[in-house]
Coordinates of C-alpha atoms in Angstrom, one line a residue:
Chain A
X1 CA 115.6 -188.3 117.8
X2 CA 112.7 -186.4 116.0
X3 CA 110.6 -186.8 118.8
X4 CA 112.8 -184.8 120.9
X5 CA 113.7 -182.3 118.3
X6 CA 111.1 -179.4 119.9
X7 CA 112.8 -180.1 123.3
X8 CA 116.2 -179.4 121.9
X9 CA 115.1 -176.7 119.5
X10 CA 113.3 -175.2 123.2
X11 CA 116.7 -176.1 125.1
X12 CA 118.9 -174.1 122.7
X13 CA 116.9 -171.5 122.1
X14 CA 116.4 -170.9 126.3
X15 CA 120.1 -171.0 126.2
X16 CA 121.0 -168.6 123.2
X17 CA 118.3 -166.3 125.0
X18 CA 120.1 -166.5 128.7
X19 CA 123.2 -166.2 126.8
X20 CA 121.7 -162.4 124.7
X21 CA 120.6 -161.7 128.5
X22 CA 123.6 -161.7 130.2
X23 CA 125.8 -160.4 128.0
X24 CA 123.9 -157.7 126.5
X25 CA 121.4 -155.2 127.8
X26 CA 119.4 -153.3 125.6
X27 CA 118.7 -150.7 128.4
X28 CA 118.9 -147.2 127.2
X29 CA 121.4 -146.4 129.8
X30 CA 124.0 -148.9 127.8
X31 CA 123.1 -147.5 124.6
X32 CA 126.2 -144.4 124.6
X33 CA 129.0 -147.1 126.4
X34 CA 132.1 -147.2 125.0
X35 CA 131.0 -144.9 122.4
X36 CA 131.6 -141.2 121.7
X37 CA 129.8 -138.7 123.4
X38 CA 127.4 -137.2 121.1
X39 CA 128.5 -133.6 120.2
X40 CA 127.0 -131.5 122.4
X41 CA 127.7 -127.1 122.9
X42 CA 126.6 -125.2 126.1
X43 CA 128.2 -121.9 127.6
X44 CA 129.7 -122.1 131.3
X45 CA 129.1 -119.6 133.9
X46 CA 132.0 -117.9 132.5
X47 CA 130.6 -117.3 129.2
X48 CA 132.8 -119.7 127.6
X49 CA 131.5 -122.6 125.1
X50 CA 131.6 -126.1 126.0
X51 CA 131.7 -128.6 123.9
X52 CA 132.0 -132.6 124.0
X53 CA 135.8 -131.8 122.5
X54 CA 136.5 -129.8 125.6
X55 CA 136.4 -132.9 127.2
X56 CA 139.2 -134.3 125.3
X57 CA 142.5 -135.1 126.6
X58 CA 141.5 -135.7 130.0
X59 CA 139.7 -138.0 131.8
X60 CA 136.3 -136.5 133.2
X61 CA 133.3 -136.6 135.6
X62 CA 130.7 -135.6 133.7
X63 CA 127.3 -134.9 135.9
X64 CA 124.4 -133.2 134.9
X65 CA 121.9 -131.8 137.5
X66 CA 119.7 -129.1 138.4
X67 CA 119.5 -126.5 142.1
X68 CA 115.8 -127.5 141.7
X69 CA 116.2 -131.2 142.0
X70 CA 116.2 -132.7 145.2
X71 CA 118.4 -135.7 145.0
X72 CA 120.8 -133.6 143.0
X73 CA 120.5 -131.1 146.6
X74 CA 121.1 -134.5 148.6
X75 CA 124.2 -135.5 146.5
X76 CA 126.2 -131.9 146.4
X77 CA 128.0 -132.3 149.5
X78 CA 129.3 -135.7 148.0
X79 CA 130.3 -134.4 144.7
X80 CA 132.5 -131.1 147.3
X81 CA 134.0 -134.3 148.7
X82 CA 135.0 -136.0 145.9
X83 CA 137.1 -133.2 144.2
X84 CA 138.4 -132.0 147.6
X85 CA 139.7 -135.7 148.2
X86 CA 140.5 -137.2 144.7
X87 CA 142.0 -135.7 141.8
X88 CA 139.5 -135.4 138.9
X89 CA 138.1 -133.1 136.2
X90 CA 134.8 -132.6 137.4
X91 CA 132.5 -130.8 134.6
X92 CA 128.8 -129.8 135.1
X93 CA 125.9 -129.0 133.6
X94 CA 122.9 -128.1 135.0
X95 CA 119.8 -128.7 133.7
X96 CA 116.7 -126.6 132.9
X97 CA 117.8 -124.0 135.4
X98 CA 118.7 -120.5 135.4
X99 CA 122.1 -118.7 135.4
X100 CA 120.7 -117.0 138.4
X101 CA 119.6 -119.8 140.5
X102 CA 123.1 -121.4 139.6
X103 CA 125.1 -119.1 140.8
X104 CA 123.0 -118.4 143.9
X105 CA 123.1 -122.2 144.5
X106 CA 126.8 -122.4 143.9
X107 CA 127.7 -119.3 146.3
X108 CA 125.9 -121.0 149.1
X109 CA 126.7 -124.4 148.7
X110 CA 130.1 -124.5 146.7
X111 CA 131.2 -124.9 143.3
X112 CA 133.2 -129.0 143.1
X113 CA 133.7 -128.2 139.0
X114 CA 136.2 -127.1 137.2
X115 CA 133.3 -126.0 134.8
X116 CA 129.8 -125.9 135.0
X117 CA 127.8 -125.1 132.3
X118 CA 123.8 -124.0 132.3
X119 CA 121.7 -125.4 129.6
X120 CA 118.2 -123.4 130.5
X121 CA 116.2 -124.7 127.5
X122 CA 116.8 -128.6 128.1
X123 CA 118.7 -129.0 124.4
X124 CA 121.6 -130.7 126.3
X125 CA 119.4 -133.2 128.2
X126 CA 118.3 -134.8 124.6
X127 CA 121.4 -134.6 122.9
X128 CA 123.3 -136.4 126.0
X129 CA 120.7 -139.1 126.0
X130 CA 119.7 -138.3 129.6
X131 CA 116.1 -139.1 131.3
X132 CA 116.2 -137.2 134.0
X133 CA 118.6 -135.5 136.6
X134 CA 121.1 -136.5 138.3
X135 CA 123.3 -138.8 136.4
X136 CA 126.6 -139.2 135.6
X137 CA 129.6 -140.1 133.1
X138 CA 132.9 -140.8 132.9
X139 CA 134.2 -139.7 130.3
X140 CA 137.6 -141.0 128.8
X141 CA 140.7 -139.1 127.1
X142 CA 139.0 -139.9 124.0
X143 CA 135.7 -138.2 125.0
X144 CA 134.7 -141.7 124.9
X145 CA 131.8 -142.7 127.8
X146 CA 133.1 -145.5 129.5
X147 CA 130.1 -145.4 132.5
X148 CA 126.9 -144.2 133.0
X149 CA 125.6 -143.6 136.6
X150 CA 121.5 -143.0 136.5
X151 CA 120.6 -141.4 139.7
X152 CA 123.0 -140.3 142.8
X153 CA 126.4 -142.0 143.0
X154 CA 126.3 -144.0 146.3
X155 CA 129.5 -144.7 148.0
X156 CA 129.6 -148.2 147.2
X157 CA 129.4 -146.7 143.0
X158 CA 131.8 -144.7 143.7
X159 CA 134.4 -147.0 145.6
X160 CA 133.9 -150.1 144.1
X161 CA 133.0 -149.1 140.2
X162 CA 133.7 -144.9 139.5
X163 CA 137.1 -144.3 141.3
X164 CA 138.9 -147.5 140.2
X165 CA 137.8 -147.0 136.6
X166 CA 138.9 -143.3 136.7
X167 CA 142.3 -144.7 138.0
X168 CA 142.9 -146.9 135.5
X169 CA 141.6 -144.9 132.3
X170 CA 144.0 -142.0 133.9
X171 CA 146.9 -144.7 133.6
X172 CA 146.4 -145.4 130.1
Chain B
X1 CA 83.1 -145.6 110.8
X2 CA 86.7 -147.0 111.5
X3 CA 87.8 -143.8 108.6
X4 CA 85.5 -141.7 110.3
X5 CA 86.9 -142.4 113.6
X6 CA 90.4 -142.0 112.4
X7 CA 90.0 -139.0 110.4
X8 CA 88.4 -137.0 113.9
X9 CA 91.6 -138.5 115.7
X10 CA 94.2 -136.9 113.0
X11 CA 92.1 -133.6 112.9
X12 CA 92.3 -133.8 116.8
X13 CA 96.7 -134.1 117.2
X14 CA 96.7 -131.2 114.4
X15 CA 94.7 -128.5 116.3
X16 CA 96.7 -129.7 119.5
X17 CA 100.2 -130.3 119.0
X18 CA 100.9 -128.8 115.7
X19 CA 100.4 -125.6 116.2
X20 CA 102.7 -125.4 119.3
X21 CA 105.5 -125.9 116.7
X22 CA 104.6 -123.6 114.1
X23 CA 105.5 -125.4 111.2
X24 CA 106.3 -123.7 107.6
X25 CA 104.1 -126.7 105.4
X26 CA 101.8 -128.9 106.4
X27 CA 104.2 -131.6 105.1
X28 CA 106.3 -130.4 108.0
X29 CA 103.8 -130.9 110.5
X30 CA 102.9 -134.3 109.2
X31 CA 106.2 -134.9 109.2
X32 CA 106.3 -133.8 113.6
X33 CA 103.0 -135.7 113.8
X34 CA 104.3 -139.6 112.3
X35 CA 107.8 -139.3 114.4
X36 CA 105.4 -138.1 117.7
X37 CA 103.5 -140.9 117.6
X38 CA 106.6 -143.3 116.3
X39 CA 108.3 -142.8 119.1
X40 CA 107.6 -143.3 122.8
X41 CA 108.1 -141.2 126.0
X42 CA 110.9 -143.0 128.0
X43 CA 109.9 -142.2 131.4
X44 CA 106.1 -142.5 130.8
X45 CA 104.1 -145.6 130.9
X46 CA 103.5 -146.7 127.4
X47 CA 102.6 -143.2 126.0
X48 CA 103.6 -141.6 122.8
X49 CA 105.3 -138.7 122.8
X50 CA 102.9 -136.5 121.3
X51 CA 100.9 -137.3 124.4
X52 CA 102.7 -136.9 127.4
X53 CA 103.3 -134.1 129.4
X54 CA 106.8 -135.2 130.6
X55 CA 109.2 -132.8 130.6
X56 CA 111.5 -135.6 128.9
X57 CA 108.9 -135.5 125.9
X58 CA 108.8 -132.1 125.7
X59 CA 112.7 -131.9 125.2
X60 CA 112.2 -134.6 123.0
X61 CA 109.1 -133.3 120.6
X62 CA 111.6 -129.5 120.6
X63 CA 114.5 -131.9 119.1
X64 CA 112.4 -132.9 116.5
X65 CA 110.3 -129.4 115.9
X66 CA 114.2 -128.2 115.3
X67 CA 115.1 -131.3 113.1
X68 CA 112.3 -130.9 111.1
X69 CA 112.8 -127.3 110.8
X70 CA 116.3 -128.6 109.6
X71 CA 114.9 -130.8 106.6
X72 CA 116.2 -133.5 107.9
X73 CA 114.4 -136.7 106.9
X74 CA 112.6 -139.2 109.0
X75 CA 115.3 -141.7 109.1
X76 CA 117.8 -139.1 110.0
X77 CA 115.8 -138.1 113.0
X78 CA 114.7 -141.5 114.2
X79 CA 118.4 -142.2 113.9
X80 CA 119.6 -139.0 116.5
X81 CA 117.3 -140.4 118.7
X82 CA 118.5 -144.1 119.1
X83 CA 122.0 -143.1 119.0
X84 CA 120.7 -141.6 122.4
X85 CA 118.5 -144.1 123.4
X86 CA 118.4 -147.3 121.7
X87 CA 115.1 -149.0 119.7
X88 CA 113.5 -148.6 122.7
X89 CA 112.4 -145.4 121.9
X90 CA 110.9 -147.2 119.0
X91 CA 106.8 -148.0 119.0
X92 CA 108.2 -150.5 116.2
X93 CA 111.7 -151.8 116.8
X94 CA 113.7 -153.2 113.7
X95 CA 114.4 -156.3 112.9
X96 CA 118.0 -156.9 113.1
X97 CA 120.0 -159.2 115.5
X98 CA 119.5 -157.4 118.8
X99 CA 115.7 -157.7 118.1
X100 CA 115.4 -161.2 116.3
X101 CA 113.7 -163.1 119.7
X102 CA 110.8 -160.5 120.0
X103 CA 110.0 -161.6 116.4
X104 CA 110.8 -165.4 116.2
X105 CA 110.0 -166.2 120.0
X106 CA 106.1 -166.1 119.4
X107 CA 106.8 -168.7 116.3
X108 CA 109.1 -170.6 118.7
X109 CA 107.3 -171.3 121.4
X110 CA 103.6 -172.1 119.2
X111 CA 106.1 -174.5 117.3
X112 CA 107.0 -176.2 121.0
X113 CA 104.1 -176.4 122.7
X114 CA 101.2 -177.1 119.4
X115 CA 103.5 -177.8 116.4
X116 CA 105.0 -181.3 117.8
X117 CA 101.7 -182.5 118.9
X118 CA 99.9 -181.0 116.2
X119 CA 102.3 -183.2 113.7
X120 CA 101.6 -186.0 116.1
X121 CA 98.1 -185.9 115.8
X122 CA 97.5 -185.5 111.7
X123 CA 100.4 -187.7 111.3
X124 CA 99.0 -191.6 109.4
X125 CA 99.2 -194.0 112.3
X126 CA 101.1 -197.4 111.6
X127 CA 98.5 -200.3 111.2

C-alpha cells in the first residue's frame, strides 16, 4: 500500500485538478458573473447620467464599443437587427470616442439603443472590467451580470446562449 | 553592484512615469510606482503596467493616479482592480483556495517523481 501511495497521492491530485478546471475558470472574463455590476456613471447623448442603477428593473444588453473600432463597424448592422427583431433594452457606451464622431456615426448608420452613453476619457472601460472593445453583458433585473460576450456576438452566441438567457431572466 | 543597478532602475521609472501623474508627495508616487509594477497589463505579453504602452494600461495606471490621489491605500486599490479582473492582474497572486495548486503543485509533483525513489534509495535494505 505504501508503495503506491505517490501514485494515488498523483491520481487524486490529477483528479481534484481536472475537477478545479472544469468547473471553475479563473479567466478575467468570469471574474464579474453573477455578480453586481461595479458602479459605474457616464452622460448619454442626451445629457442625462447613467448609472449601473439605471439598469435596474429591467433586463439589459449592455455593449460597449467605439465608431473607431472595426469589428465594432462590422457588428452594427447586427446589433440594428436585434432591437428591430427582439424585444430588449439595449444600452451603449462607447468607448474612447467623441460626442461628435458618435453622433455622426449614429446619423449614418442608426441608433439600436435605447441609450447610449460616450465615455471619451476611457474611465468606464476600467471600472466595467473590460479589455478592449466590443463586448457585451447581460445584465439582469438586479443589475446583476449574468454573461459576458468578449468580442462580436456571432449568430450562433446570440441564438443558442444570449437570446434564450434574456428570455428566461425576463420571465423571472 | 546589484544596489547600484537597482538604485539607476528606481531613479529611471521616477523621471519616466511619475511625473506624467503629478503626484502631491513623493510617498504618492512611490505609492503609483509599487502598484505599476504589482500589477500586469492584461492584454500585453507579460509586461508591467508601468511599461506598456497599451491603451488598457493607460486606463489602468489613470485609475490608480485617481485612487491614489484619493488616499486610498494599497490594498484598497489592488482590491478595485480584481473585483474587475481577478488575481490575474496580480504579478503575485494570493494564496487562498483558487490559487493553492500553483503553490503546492511544484511540491507535488518533486514528491512523485524524486521523493518515492529518493525514500527508496536511503531507506536500510533487509539483510
Amino acid at each position: 500500500m505504501l508503495k503506491r501511495l505517490p501514485f494515488i497521492v498523483f491520481l487524486l491530485f490529477i483528479i481534484l485538478v481536472w475537477k478545479m478546471l472544469s468547473t471553475h475558470s479563473a479567466h478575467f472574463a468570469d471574474v464579474l458573473i453573477n455578480k453586481r455590476l461595479p458602479a459605474f456613471s457616464v452622460y448619454t447623448l442626451d445629457k442625462n447620467e447613467l448609472t449601473d442603477k439605471s439598469l435596474l428593473g429591467q433586463v439589459t444588453l449592455l455593449h460597449i464599443w467605439a465608431p473607431w473600432c472595426s469589428v465594432c463597424r462590422a457588428e452594427y448592422p447586427k446589433l440594428n437587427d436585434i432591437k428591430a427583431k427582439y424585444n430588449i433594452t439595449m444600452v451603449g457606451i462607447v468607448y474612447r470616442d467623441s460626442l461628435l464622431n458618435t453622433r455622426q456615426w449614429i446619423s449614418v448608420y442608426g441608433q439600436p439603443f435605447d441609450q447610449l452613453a460616450v465615455d471619451e476619457k476611457g474611465s468606464i472601460g476600467v471600472a466595467l472590467g473590460i479589455t478592449g472593445v466590443p463586448e457585451t453583458f447581460v445584465i439582469d433585473k438586479n443589475a446583476v451580470v449574468r454573461y459576458r460576450q468578449l468580442g462580436d456576438i456571432h449568430e450562433e452566441d446570440w441564438n443558442e446562449h444570449i437570446w434564450p438567457l434574456i428570455q428566461q431572466l425576463q420571465k423571472s | 553592484m546589484a544596489a547600484n543597478s537597482t538604485a539607476t532602475k528606481i531613479i529611471d521609472i521616477n523621471q519616466t512615469a511619475a511625473p506624467l501623474y503629478a503626484f502631491a508627495t513623493q510617498n504618492e508616487a512611490n505609492q503609483f510606482q509599487f502598484l505599476t509594477h504589482a500589477m500586469r497589463c492584461l492584454v500585453c505579453q507579460n509586461e508591467p503596467l508601468a511599461d506598456s504602452e497599451a491603451t488598457l494600461a493607460e486606463d489602468f495606471r489613470k485609475q490608480i493616479a485617481l485612487q491614489i490621489k484619493q488616499h486610498k491605500t494599497n490594498a484598497e486599490i489592488i482590491q478595485y482592480f480584481t473585483t474587475r479582473y481577478g488575481n490575474s492582474v496580480l504579478y503575485n497572486p494570493p494564496l487562498n483556495v483558487e490559487t493553492i495548486f500553483l503553490w503546492v503543485l511544484p511540491a507535488v509533483f518533486f514528491y512523485c517523481s524524486n521523493g518515492h525513489f529518493m525514500a527508496q534509495f536511503c531507506a536500510p535494505k533487509a539483510a
